[in-house]
Amino acid sequence: MKQRVSTLLREKFGREVVLEKPKDRSFGHFATPIAFSIAKELKKSPMAISEELASSFNDNDVFSRVESVKGYLNFRLSENFLSDYAAWALTNPQEFGKQEKHEKILLEFVSANPTGPLHIGHSRGAVYGDTLLKLGRHLGYDITAEYYVNDAGNQIDLLGLSIQLEGRTTLLGEAVEYPESYYRGEYLAGLVSGAVEKFGKEILSDESRQKELALWAKDKVMDIIVKDLGDLNIFFNTFVYESSLYDDWERVLAKMGEGVYEKEGKIWIASEMHGDEKDRVVVREDGRPTYLAGDIVYHNQKFERGYEHYINIWGADHHGYISRVKAAVEFLGYESKKLEVLLSQMVSLLKDGEPYKMSKRAGNVILMSDIVEEIGSDALRYIFASKKCDTALEFDLAEFKKQDSSNPIFYIQYAHARIKTILSKSNFSQEEILNASLKGLDENADSLLFDALLLPEIIEDAFASRQVQKLPDYLKSLASSLHKFYYDCRIIGSDDEAKLLKLFMVVALSLKIGLSLLGIEAKEQMSKAED
RNA sequence: GCGCUCGUAGCUCAGCUGGAUAGAGCAUUGGUUUGCGGUACCAAAGGUCACAGGUUCGACUCCUGUCGGGCGCACCA
């Protein structure tokens, strides 16, 4: 809709036109302050210009009214335009809000270490990434969802050690001395029993078999992670294992040419040249590559696979890492601007106003699966999708367990369910409703229809700006418009019953598509409250 | 110390590439249809947009500085 108006105006005025939402719907559907920006070059007052422009729109079937108010130009879309568009959407629900973007994008997210189950911090990046994925795909982008598995280095050795420690205390009853760092949590018990079954008890006490144990265990941990993500309706296309990358290291190192050099027996990358604070070591004195080396090979591999755009979603604590990876990409001969790194910030949880307690059982972290169990996947997804991901977030679980309007996810679902209920109560058939005309709606109905038809541009805007929260915001306000309309206006038995039901179907369609893009299924009916 | 980032109502947060009177939800207070699900709706109250400058027709938005919070500053991943 917006696009249509915007191209129309661009053609008419011969320049880009800023389109915005009028302060008040009674002003119209769209507005532009264009008169202000050209006032200077025309040496006329904004008022005079907008008056002139407004009167030039006499004959036009998209707008029913164009007027000038205090220098702003306000547009009201015509009935024909809105009702045709709505009718098209209802008969082509699969196409509504879709576009024909074809860019190939590689989206890497979550990428949590395979050393334990996901915790609450991971789930934010996971939901954010997956929502972006769903939005992008809806718009037609060809997006591959990828998980980078850090299955090399110290952490994997630590995993093996941790399983042994757990087994020796709980299974063998030994009094072991715990080192400074090791992993803890309930999942280790499962790994111990699995390991004993597979390898026998001996493996718990044999330090030389730690590696073997760890390599087996990380796959088991990945199984847990994949399952937890599946519970959130998140699925990946590809997994890339860090351990598989190092074979390619020599070739990639050579590919960077002048970008790397030797000093003090180590190999460095000259990342300072590309904006990093200083150069970084990529190969240690003993010949072992650093973690950065793995990431360099990985990004080289990404670019060799040939996508048009790359998006990484990282935890905010990695922000210092961006410049060195980008530097490496440049040295490899690729455009680092094709690589976009989005950061997801910290999350703190409250429950009834008090900090949420981390359980010892979980290993002093808040497990994602515990939260999903407590409030459900829909609520968790909604929470993370509804906030900008680059600010620290604090939220209270209690709010999302309530079954009333203070719970946004409930509120939206209820709007959808209301429509479905009323449709089933009406005596009009689906066909009769679809054949009804949407013309002659009063101000409120017209406004609701317009709101419902905004979905496509919300989707596009949310994806393009990477501001995923625009979609839940929109759904909440659409639900609010619906509830308000419903309260004010009797539907069943009114002269306009079929017409209004058709309007409601458009609203339901937008709610349903919007929710599905958040990974949430729209409900046909709400369960009745107890008592 | 350096870098990144944030600072909007009592609380949690929106505010699009600068544009009309800075918006929601929660919490508080007061109300609502002899009717489709009251699991809803309406209203009141609540603000020096951290502070100080600058840019301009116009700044919550852009720039500079100050203060305050978070994160990062490994040859760990």
Coordinates of C-alpha atoms (C1' of nucleotides) in Angstrom, one line a residue:
Chain A
M1 CA 0.0 0.0 0.0
K2 CA 2.6 2.4 1.1
Q3 CA 4.8 1.3 -1.7
R4 CA 2.0 2.1 -4.2
V5 CA 1.4 5.5 -2.8
S6 CA 5.1 6.2 -2.6
T7 CA 5.8 5.3 -6.2
L8 CA 2.8 7.3 -7.3
L9 CA 4.0 10.4 -5.5
R10 CA 7.6 9.9 -6.7
E11 CA 6.4 9.9 -10.3
K12 CA 4.2 12.9 -9.7
F13 CA 6.8 15.0 -7.9
G14 CA 9.9 13.6 -9.5
R15 CA 11.6 13.1 -6.2
E16 CA 11.7 10.8 -3.2
V17 CA 8.8 11.6 -0.9
V18 CA 8.8 11.0 2.8
L19 CA 5.6 9.3 3.8
E20 CA 4.5 9.1 7.3
K21 CA 1.6 8.2 9.5
P22 CA -0.6 11.2 10.2
K23 CA -0.8 12.1 13.9
D24 CA -4.5 11.4 13.8
R25 CA -6.3 9.0 11.5
S26 CA -8.9 11.6 10.8
F27 CA -6.3 13.5 8.8
G28 CA -6.1 10.6 6.4
H29 CA -4.1 7.4 5.8
F30 CA -0.8 8.9 4.8
A31 CA 0.9 12.2 5.1
T32 CA 4.0 14.0 3.9
P33 CA 5.8 17.1 4.9
I34 CA 7.2 17.5 1.4
A35 CA 6.1 21.2 1.3
F36 CA 8.6 22.0 4.0
S37 CA 11.5 20.5 2.3
I38 CA 10.9 22.3 -1.1
A39 CA 9.8 25.6 0.4
K40 CA 13.3 27.0 0.4
E41 CA 14.1 26.2 -3.2
L42 CA 10.7 27.5 -4.4
K43 CA 10.9 30.5 -2.2
K44 CA 7.3 30.1 -1.2
S45 CA 5.7 29.3 2.1
P46 CA 5.1 25.6 2.9
M47 CA 1.4 26.4 3.3
A48 CA 1.0 27.8 -0.2
I49 CA 2.9 25.0 -1.7
S50 CA 0.9 22.3 0.0
E51 CA -2.3 24.0 -1.0
E52 CA -1.2 24.0 -4.6
L53 CA -0.1 20.4 -4.5
A54 CA -3.3 19.3 -2.9
S55 CA -5.5 20.8 -5.5
S56 CA -3.5 19.0 -8.2
F57 CA -4.8 15.6 -7.2
N58 CA -8.3 16.1 -8.5
D59 CA -8.6 13.1 -10.7
N60 CA -7.2 10.0 -9.1
D61 CA -8.6 6.7 -8.3
V62 CA -6.2 5.8 -5.5
F63 CA -7.0 8.7 -3.3
S64 CA -10.5 9.9 -2.3
R65 CA -9.2 13.0 -0.7
V66 CA -6.0 15.0 -0.7
E67 CA -5.8 18.0 1.5
S68 CA -3.4 20.4 3.0
V69 CA -3.2 21.1 6.7
K70 CA -0.7 23.5 8.1
G71 CA 1.8 22.7 5.4
Y72 CA 1.4 18.9 5.6
L73 CA -0.2 17.0 2.7
N74 CA -2.7 14.4 3.8
F75 CA -3.9 11.6 1.7
R76 CA -7.0 9.4 2.1
L77 CA -7.1 6.2 0.2
S78 CA -10.2 5.6 -1.9
E79 CA -12.8 3.0 -1.1
N80 CA -12.1 1.2 -4.3
F81 CA -8.5 0.9 -3.7
L82 CA -8.9 -0.5 -0.1
S83 CA -11.7 -2.8 -0.9
D84 CA -10.0 -4.2 -4.0
Y85 CA -6.9 -4.8 -2.1
A86 CA -8.7 -6.5 0.8
A87 CA -10.7 -8.7 -1.6
W88 CA -7.5 -9.7 -3.3
A89 CA -5.8 -10.6 0.1
L90 CA -8.7 -12.8 1.1
T91 CA -8.7 -14.8 -2.1
N92 CA -4.9 -15.0 -2.1
P93 CA -4.0 -15.5 1.5
Q94 CA -0.8 -17.3 0.6
E95 CA 0.4 -14.2 -1.3
F96 CA -0.6 -11.6 1.2
G97 CA 2.4 -9.6 2.3
K98 CA 4.8 -11.6 0.1
Q99 CA 7.3 -10.2 -2.1
E100 CA 9.7 -11.3 -4.8
K101 CA 13.1 -10.7 -3.2
H102 CA 15.5 -13.3 -4.3
E103 CA 18.8 -12.4 -2.6
K104 CA 20.7 -15.3 -1.2
I105 CA 21.4 -14.7 2.5
L106 CA 23.4 -16.8 5.0
L107 CA 22.1 -16.3 8.5
E108 CA 24.2 -17.6 11.3
F109 CA 22.7 -17.6 14.7
V110 CA 22.6 -19.3 18.1
S111 CA 26.0 -21.1 17.6
A112 CA 26.2 -21.9 21.3
N113 CA 29.0 -24.1 22.4
P114 CA 28.1 -27.8 22.5
T115 CA 29.1 -28.1 26.1
G116 CA 25.7 -27.8 27.8
P117 CA 22.1 -27.0 27.2
L118 CA 20.9 -23.6 26.1
H119 CA 20.3 -21.0 28.7
I120 CA 18.0 -18.0 28.7
G121 CA 20.6 -15.7 27.1
H122 CA 20.9 -18.0 24.1
S123 CA 17.2 -18.0 23.5
R124 CA 17.1 -14.3 22.8
G125 CA 19.5 -14.6 19.9
A126 CA 17.7 -17.7 18.8
V127 CA 14.3 -16.2 18.7
Y128 CA 15.5 -13.0 17.2
G129 CA 17.4 -14.9 14.4
D130 CA 14.5 -17.2 13.7
T131 CA 12.0 -14.3 13.5
L132 CA 14.3 -12.5 11.1
L133 CA 14.5 -15.8 9.1
K134 CA 10.7 -16.2 8.9
L135 CA 10.2 -12.6 7.9
G136 CA 12.9 -12.7 5.3
R137 CA 11.6 -15.9 3.8
H138 CA 8.1 -14.5 3.7
L139 CA 9.5 -11.7 1.6
G140 CA 11.1 -14.2 -0.8
Y141 CA 14.7 -14.1 0.3
D142 CA 16.6 -17.3 -0.1
I143 CA 17.9 -17.7 3.4
T144 CA 20.0 -20.5 4.8
A145 CA 19.9 -20.9 8.6
E146 CA 23.2 -22.0 9.9
Y147 CA 24.6 -23.1 13.3
Y148 CA 28.3 -22.9 13.9
V149 CA 29.4 -25.6 16.3
N150 CA 32.4 -24.7 18.4
D151 CA 33.6 -28.3 18.9
A152 CA 37.3 -27.6 19.2
G153 CA 39.6 -26.2 21.8
N154 CA 39.7 -26.1 25.5
Q155 CA 36.0 -26.1 26.1
I156 CA 35.7 -29.6 24.6
D157 CA 38.5 -30.9 26.8
L158 CA 36.7 -29.3 29.7
L159 CA 33.5 -31.2 28.8
G160 CA 35.3 -34.5 28.9
L161 CA 36.8 -33.6 32.2
S162 CA 33.5 -32.5 33.6
I163 CA 31.8 -35.7 32.7
Q164 CA 34.6 -37.7 34.4
L165 CA 34.3 -35.6 37.5
E166 CA 30.5 -36.0 37.6
G167 CA 30.8 -39.8 37.1
R168 CA 33.5 -40.2 39.7
T169 CA 31.6 -38.5 42.4
T170 CA 28.1 -39.7 41.7
L171 CA 28.7 -43.1 40.2
L172 CA 32.0 -44.2 41.7
G173 CA 31.6 -42.3 45.0
E174 CA 35.0 -40.9 44.9
A175 CA 36.0 -37.7 46.6
V176 CA 37.4 -35.7 43.7
E177 CA 39.1 -32.3 43.8
Y178 CA 37.3 -29.8 41.6
P179 CA 39.4 -27.6 39.4
E180 CA 38.7 -23.9 39.0
S181 CA 36.6 -24.3 35.9
Y182 CA 34.4 -27.2 34.9
Y183 CA 30.8 -27.6 33.7
R184 CA 28.0 -28.5 36.0
G185 CA 24.4 -29.2 35.7
E186 CA 21.9 -32.0 35.6
Y187 CA 22.6 -32.9 32.0
L188 CA 26.0 -34.3 33.0
A189 CA 24.3 -37.2 34.8
G190 CA 22.6 -38.2 31.6
L191 CA 26.0 -38.0 29.8
V192 CA 27.6 -40.1 32.4
S193 CA 25.1 -42.9 32.2
G194 CA 25.2 -42.8 28.4
A195 CA 29.0 -42.9 28.4
V196 CA 29.2 -45.8 30.8
E197 CA 26.7 -47.7 28.7
K198 CA 28.8 -47.1 25.6
F199 CA 32.3 -47.3 26.8
G200 CA 32.2 -48.9 30.2
K201 CA 33.0 -47.5 33.6
E202 CA 36.7 -47.4 32.9
I203 CA 36.4 -44.3 30.8
L204 CA 35.5 -42.3 33.8
S205 CA 38.8 -42.7 35.4
D206 CA 41.1 -42.8 32.4
E207 CA 42.5 -39.3 31.8
S208 CA 43.9 -40.3 28.5
R209 CA 40.4 -41.0 27.2
Q210 CA 39.0 -37.6 28.0
K211 CA 39.2 -36.5 24.4
E212 CA 37.4 -39.5 23.2
L213 CA 34.7 -39.0 25.8
A214 CA 34.3 -35.4 24.9
L215 CA 34.0 -36.0 21.2
W216 CA 31.2 -38.5 21.8
A217 CA 29.5 -36.2 24.4
K218 CA 29.4 -33.1 22.2
D219 CA 27.2 -34.8 19.7
K220 CA 24.8 -35.8 22.6
V221 CA 24.8 -32.2 23.8
M222 CA 24.0 -31.0 20.3
D223 CA 21.1 -33.4 20.3
I224 CA 19.8 -31.7 23.4
I225 CA 20.3 -28.3 21.9
V226 CA 18.6 -29.2 18.7
K227 CA 15.6 -30.6 20.6
D228 CA 15.3 -27.5 22.8
L229 CA 15.3 -25.3 19.7
G230 CA 12.8 -27.5 18.0
D231 CA 10.5 -27.0 21.0
L232 CA 10.7 -23.3 20.2
N233 CA 9.9 -24.0 16.5
I234 CA 13.4 -23.2 15.4
F235 CA 15.1 -25.4 12.9
F236 CA 18.5 -25.0 11.1
N237 CA 19.4 -26.0 7.5
T238 CA 23.1 -26.5 8.1
F239 CA 25.6 -27.1 10.8
V240 CA 29.2 -26.3 10.4
Y241 CA 31.7 -27.9 12.8
E242 CA 34.7 -25.9 13.8
S243 CA 36.7 -29.1 14.1
S244 CA 36.3 -29.8 10.4
L245 CA 37.7 -26.4 9.4
Y246 CA 41.4 -26.6 10.4
D247 CA 42.4 -28.9 7.5
D248 CA 41.8 -25.9 5.3
W249 CA 43.9 -23.6 7.4
E250 CA 47.1 -23.6 5.4
R251 CA 45.3 -22.7 2.2
V252 CA 43.3 -19.9 3.8
L253 CA 46.4 -18.6 5.5
A254 CA 48.1 -18.3 2.1
K255 CA 45.0 -16.7 0.6
M256 CA 45.3 -13.8 3.0
G257 CA 48.7 -13.0 1.5
E258 CA 50.0 -9.7 2.9
G259 CA 47.4 -9.6 5.6
V260 CA 49.4 -11.9 7.8
Y261 CA 53.0 -11.9 8.9
E262 CA 55.4 -13.6 11.3
K263 CA 56.7 -12.1 14.4
E264 CA 58.2 -13.5 17.6
G265 CA 57.6 -17.0 16.3
K266 CA 53.9 -16.5 15.9
I267 CA 51.7 -15.6 13.0
W268 CA 49.7 -12.4 13.2
I269 CA 46.9 -10.9 11.2
A270 CA 47.3 -7.2 10.4
S271 CA 43.8 -6.4 11.5
E272 CA 44.7 -2.9 12.6
M273 CA 44.9 -1.9 9.0
H274 CA 41.2 -2.5 8.8
G275 CA 40.1 -0.7 11.9
D276 CA 40.9 -3.1 14.7
E277 CA 42.6 -1.8 17.8
K278 CA 45.7 -3.9 17.2
D279 CA 47.0 -6.9 15.3
R280 CA 46.0 -10.3 16.5
V281 CA 47.8 -13.7 16.8
V282 CA 46.3 -16.4 14.7
V283 CA 49.0 -19.1 15.2
R284 CA 50.7 -19.5 18.6
E285 CA 54.3 -20.2 19.1
D286 CA 53.7 -23.9 19.4
G287 CA 51.9 -24.0 16.0
R288 CA 48.4 -24.3 17.3
P289 CA 45.9 -21.9 15.6
T290 CA 43.9 -19.6 17.8
Y291 CA 40.1 -19.4 17.9
L292 CA 40.2 -16.5 15.5
A293 CA 41.9 -18.8 13.0
G294 CA 38.9 -21.0 13.0
D295 CA 36.6 -18.1 12.5
I296 CA 38.7 -16.9 9.6
V297 CA 38.5 -20.3 7.9
Y298 CA 34.8 -20.4 8.6
H299 CA 34.2 -17.0 7.1
N300 CA 36.3 -17.8 4.1
Q301 CA 34.2 -20.9 3.6
K302 CA 31.0 -18.8 3.9
F303 CA 32.1 -16.5 1.2
E304 CA 33.3 -19.2 -1.0
R305 CA 29.9 -20.8 -0.8
G306 CA 28.7 -17.6 -2.5
Y307 CA 25.9 -15.7 -0.9
E308 CA 25.0 -12.1 -1.6
H309 CA 24.7 -11.2 2.1
Y310 CA 25.8 -12.6 5.4
I311 CA 24.2 -12.0 8.7
N312 CA 25.7 -13.2 12.0
I313 CA 23.8 -12.9 15.3
W314 CA 26.2 -12.8 18.2
G315 CA 26.0 -12.2 21.9
A316 CA 26.8 -8.6 22.8
D317 CA 29.9 -9.7 24.6
H318 CA 31.5 -10.5 21.3
H319 CA 31.2 -7.0 19.9
G320 CA 34.9 -6.4 20.1
Y321 CA 35.4 -9.3 17.8
I322 CA 33.6 -7.8 14.8
S323 CA 36.4 -5.7 13.5
R324 CA 38.9 -8.5 13.4
V325 CA 36.7 -10.9 11.5
K326 CA 35.8 -8.1 9.1
A327 CA 39.5 -7.4 8.6
A328 CA 40.1 -11.0 7.8
V329 CA 37.3 -11.0 5.3
E330 CA 39.0 -8.0 3.6
F331 CA 42.3 -9.8 3.5
L332 CA 40.6 -12.8 1.9
G333 CA 39.6 -10.6 -0.9
Y334 CA 35.9 -10.2 -0.1
E335 CA 33.8 -7.2 0.7
S336 CA 33.4 -7.0 4.5
K337 CA 30.3 -4.8 4.1
K338 CA 28.5 -7.9 2.9
L339 CA 28.9 -9.2 6.4
E340 CA 26.5 -7.8 8.9
V341 CA 26.9 -8.6 12.6
L342 CA 23.9 -8.1 14.8
L343 CA 24.3 -8.2 18.6
S344 CA 21.8 -9.5 21.1
Q345 CA 22.1 -8.1 24.5
M346 CA 21.8 -9.5 28.0
V347 CA 18.5 -10.6 29.5
S348 CA 17.6 -10.6 33.1
L349 CA 14.6 -12.4 34.4
L350 CA 12.2 -11.5 37.1
K351 CA 9.4 -13.6 38.6
D352 CA 6.8 -11.6 40.5
G353 CA 9.1 -8.7 40.8
E354 CA 12.0 -10.7 42.3
P355 CA 15.1 -11.8 40.4
Y356 CA 14.5 -15.3 39.0
K357 CA 16.5 -17.8 41.0
M358 CA 19.1 -19.8 39.1
S359 CA 18.8 -23.4 40.1
K360 CA 21.8 -25.4 41.3
R361 CA 20.3 -28.3 39.5
A362 CA 20.7 -26.5 36.2
G363 CA 24.3 -25.5 37.0
N364 CA 23.7 -22.0 38.1
V365 CA 22.2 -20.8 34.9
I366 CA 18.6 -20.4 33.8
L367 CA 17.9 -23.1 31.4
M368 CA 15.9 -22.2 28.3
S369 CA 14.0 -25.4 28.6
D370 CA 12.8 -24.5 32.1
I371 CA 11.4 -21.3 31.0
V372 CA 9.7 -22.9 28.0
E373 CA 8.1 -25.3 30.4
E374 CA 7.0 -22.6 32.6
I375 CA 5.4 -20.1 30.2
G376 CA 5.4 -21.9 26.9
S377 CA 7.1 -21.4 23.7
D378 CA 4.7 -18.8 22.3
A379 CA 5.2 -16.5 25.3
L380 CA 8.9 -16.8 25.2
R381 CA 9.0 -16.1 21.5
Y382 CA 6.8 -13.2 21.9
I383 CA 8.9 -11.6 24.6
F384 CA 12.1 -11.8 22.7
A385 CA 10.6 -10.8 19.4
S386 CA 8.9 -7.8 20.9
K387 CA 11.9 -6.0 22.2
K388 CA 14.8 -4.5 20.3
C389 CA 17.6 -7.0 20.6
D390 CA 20.3 -4.4 21.1
T391 CA 19.2 -3.1 24.5
A392 CA 19.5 -5.0 27.7
L393 CA 16.1 -6.5 28.7
E394 CA 14.5 -7.3 31.9
F395 CA 11.1 -9.1 32.0
D396 CA 8.8 -10.6 34.5
L397 CA 7.6 -14.2 33.9
A398 CA 4.4 -13.6 35.9
E399 CA 3.1 -11.1 33.2
F400 CA 3.1 -13.8 30.6
K401 CA 1.2 -16.4 32.7
K402 CA -1.8 -14.2 33.1
Q403 CA -4.9 -14.9 31.0
D404 CA -6.1 -11.3 30.4
S405 CA -5.3 -8.2 28.5
S406 CA -2.1 -7.5 30.4
N407 CA -0.6 -10.4 28.6
P408 CA 0.0 -9.3 25.1
I409 CA 0.2 -12.8 23.6
F410 CA -3.1 -13.7 25.2
Y411 CA -4.6 -10.4 24.0
I412 CA -3.7 -11.0 20.4
Q413 CA -4.8 -14.6 20.4
Y414 CA -8.1 -13.5 21.9
A415 CA -8.7 -11.0 19.1
H416 CA -8.2 -13.8 16.6
A417 CA -10.4 -16.3 18.5
R418 CA -13.1 -13.7 18.8
I419 CA -13.3 -13.3 15.1
K420 CA -13.4 -17.0 14.5
T421 CA -16.1 -17.5 17.1
I422 CA -18.3 -14.8 15.6
L423 CA -17.8 -16.1 12.1
S424 CA -19.0 -19.5 13.2
K425 CA -22.1 -17.9 14.9
S426 CA -23.2 -16.0 11.8
N427 CA -25.7 -17.5 9.5
F428 CA -23.9 -16.2 6.5
S429 CA -21.8 -18.6 4.6
Q430 CA -18.1 -18.1 3.8
E431 CA -19.0 -17.5 0.2
E432 CA -21.7 -14.9 1.0
I433 CA -19.2 -13.0 3.2
L434 CA -16.5 -13.0 0.5
N435 CA -19.0 -11.7 -2.0
A436 CA -20.0 -8.8 0.2
S437 CA -18.8 -5.4 -0.7
L438 CA -16.4 -3.5 1.6
K439 CA -17.6 -0.2 0.4
G440 CA -19.6 2.3 2.4
L441 CA -17.8 1.5 5.7
D442 CA -18.1 4.1 8.4
E443 CA -15.0 5.9 9.7
N444 CA -14.2 3.3 12.4
A445 CA -14.6 0.3 10.1
D446 CA -12.5 2.0 7.4
S447 CA -9.8 2.6 9.9
L448 CA -9.8 -1.0 11.0
L449 CA -9.6 -2.2 7.5
F450 CA -6.7 0.1 6.8
D451 CA -4.9 -1.2 9.9
A452 CA -5.4 -4.7 8.9
L453 CA -4.0 -4.0 5.4
L454 CA -0.8 -2.6 6.8
L455 CA 0.7 -6.0 7.5
P456 CA 2.8 -6.2 4.3
E457 CA 4.6 -3.0 4.9
I458 CA 5.2 -3.8 8.5
I459 CA 6.8 -7.1 7.5
E460 CA 9.0 -5.4 5.0
D461 CA 10.0 -2.7 7.3
A462 CA 10.7 -5.0 10.2
F463 CA 13.0 -7.1 8.1
A464 CA 14.8 -4.3 6.3
S465 CA 15.5 -2.4 9.5
R466 CA 16.2 -5.7 11.4
Q467 CA 13.8 -4.3 14.0
V468 CA 11.8 -7.4 14.5
Q469 CA 9.7 -5.9 17.3
K470 CA 7.7 -3.9 14.9
L471 CA 5.6 -6.9 14.0
P472 CA 4.5 -7.8 17.6
D473 CA 3.9 -4.1 18.2
Y474 CA 1.7 -4.0 15.2
L475 CA -0.2 -7.1 16.1
K476 CA -0.9 -5.7 19.5
S477 CA -2.3 -2.5 18.1
L478 CA -4.3 -4.3 15.5
A479 CA -5.8 -6.5 18.2
S480 CA -6.6 -3.5 20.2
S481 CA -8.4 -1.9 17.3
L482 CA -10.4 -5.0 16.8
H483 CA -11.4 -5.3 20.5
K484 CA -12.4 -1.7 20.5
F485 CA -14.4 -2.0 17.3
Y486 CA -16.1 -5.1 18.6
Y487 CA -17.1 -3.4 21.7
D488 CA -18.5 -0.4 20.0
C489 CA -20.3 -2.1 17.2
R490 CA -22.8 -4.9 17.1
I491 CA -22.1 -7.3 14.3
I492 CA -24.6 -10.2 14.2
G493 CA -28.0 -9.1 13.2
S494 CA -26.8 -5.7 11.9
D495 CA -27.7 -4.7 8.3
D496 CA -24.0 -4.8 7.5
E497 CA -23.4 -8.2 9.0
A498 CA -21.7 -9.8 5.9
K499 CA -19.7 -6.7 5.2
L500 CA -18.4 -6.4 8.7
L501 CA -17.6 -10.1 8.8
K502 CA -15.6 -9.7 5.7
L503 CA -13.7 -6.9 7.4
F504 CA -13.1 -9.1 10.3
M505 CA -11.7 -11.8 8.0
V506 CA -9.1 -9.4 6.8
V507 CA -8.1 -8.6 10.4
A508 CA -8.0 -12.3 11.2
L509 CA -5.8 -13.0 8.2
S510 CA -3.3 -10.3 9.2
L511 CA -3.2 -11.6 12.8
K512 CA -2.7 -15.1 11.7
I513 CA 0.0 -14.4 9.2
G514 CA 1.7 -12.1 11.7
L515 CA 1.6 -14.6 14.5
S516 CA 2.9 -17.4 12.2
L517 CA 5.9 -15.2 11.3
L518 CA 6.6 -15.0 15.0
G519 CA 6.5 -18.8 15.2
I520 CA 3.2 -18.8 17.0
E521 CA 0.1 -20.5 15.8
A522 CA -3.2 -18.5 15.9
K523 CA -5.8 -20.0 18.1
E524 CA -9.4 -20.6 16.8
Q525 CA -10.8 -20.4 20.3
M526 CA -9.6 -19.6 23.8
S527 CA -10.0 -22.0 26.6
K528 CA -12.5 -20.7 29.0
A529 CA -11.2 -19.4 32.3
E530 CA -11.7 -21.6 35.3
D531 CA -14.3 -20.6 37.9
Chain B
rG1 C1' 42.3 4.4 30.7
rC2 C1' 40.5 3.0 25.6
rG3 C1' 36.3 1.2 22.5
rC4 C1' 31.1 -0.1 21.7
rU5 C1' 26.3 0.7 23.6
rC6 C1' 22.3 2.5 26.4
rG7 C1' 19.8 6.7 29.4
rU8 C1' 12.1 8.6 27.3
rA9 C1' 5.9 8.4 32.8
rG10 C1' 6.5 5.0 39.4
rC11 C1' 7.9 0.0 36.5
rU12 C1' 8.8 -2.6 31.5
rC13 C1' 9.4 -0.5 26.8
rA14 C1' 7.8 2.0 21.6
rG15 C1' 8.9 6.5 18.9
rC16 C1' 10.3 4.7 11.3
rU17 C1' 15.2 7.9 6.7
rG18 C1' 14.9 14.8 11.6
rG19 C1' 8.3 16.7 11.0
rA20 C1' 1.8 18.2 13.4
rU21 C1' -0.1 18.1 20.7
rA22 C1' 6.4 12.7 22.9
rG23 C1' 3.1 7.1 22.8
rA24 C1' 1.7 1.9 24.6
rG25 C1' 1.3 -1.9 28.5
rC26 C1' 1.7 -2.7 33.8
rA27 C1' 0.6 -0.5 38.4
rU28 C1' -2.9 3.6 40.7
rU29 C1' -7.9 6.0 40.7
rG30 C1' -12.8 6.3 38.7
rG31 C1' -16.3 4.5 35.2
rU32 C1' -19.0 1.1 31.0
rU33 C1' -23.6 -1.5 26.8
rU34 C1' -30.7 -4.1 29.6
rG35 C1' -26.7 -7.2 23.0
rC36 C1' -22.3 -11.1 19.4
rG37 C1' -17.0 -14.4 24.9
rG38 C1' -16.7 -8.2 30.6
rU39 C1' -10.7 -13.2 29.2
rA40 C1' -13.4 -6.8 26.8
rC41 C1' -13.9 -1.3 26.6
rC42 C1' -13.5 4.0 28.3
rA43 C1' -11.3 7.9 31.2
rA44 C1' -8.2 10.4 34.8
rA45 C1' -3.4 11.0 36.6
rG46 C1' 1.6 10.5 35.5
rG47 C1' 7.3 13.8 31.2
rU48 C1' 12.6 19.5 31.9
rC49 C1' 12.9 12.8 26.4
rA50 C1' 20.0 12.2 31.8
rC51 C1' 22.6 17.3 31.6
rA52 C1' 24.9 21.4 28.6
rG53 C1' 26.0 23.3 24.0
rG54 C1' 25.7 23.0 18.4
rU55 C1' 23.5 22.1 13.3
rU56 C1' 18.1 24.2 11.0
rC57 C1' 12.2 26.4 9.1
rG58 C1' 11.9 22.3 12.7
rA59 C1' 15.8 17.8 17.2
rC60 C1' 13.6 12.3 21.5
rU61 C1' 16.0 11.5 16.6
rC62 C1' 22.1 14.2 13.8
rC63 C1' 27.1 16.4 16.0
rU64 C1' 30.3 17.7 20.4
rG65 C1' 31.1 17.6 25.6
rU66 C1' 29.7 16.1 30.7
rC67 C1' 27.4 12.7 34.1
rG68 C1' 25.4 7.7 34.9
rG69 C1' 24.5 2.2 33.7
rG70 C1' 25.9 -2.3 30.8
rC71 C1' 29.5 -4.9 27.8
rG72 C1' 34.2 -5.6 25.8
rC73 C1' 39.6 -4.6 25.9
rA74 C1' 43.5 -12.9 25.6
rC75 C1' 48.3 -16.3 22.3
rC76 C1' 39.9 -18.5 26.3
rA77 C1' 36.4 -20.1 23.3

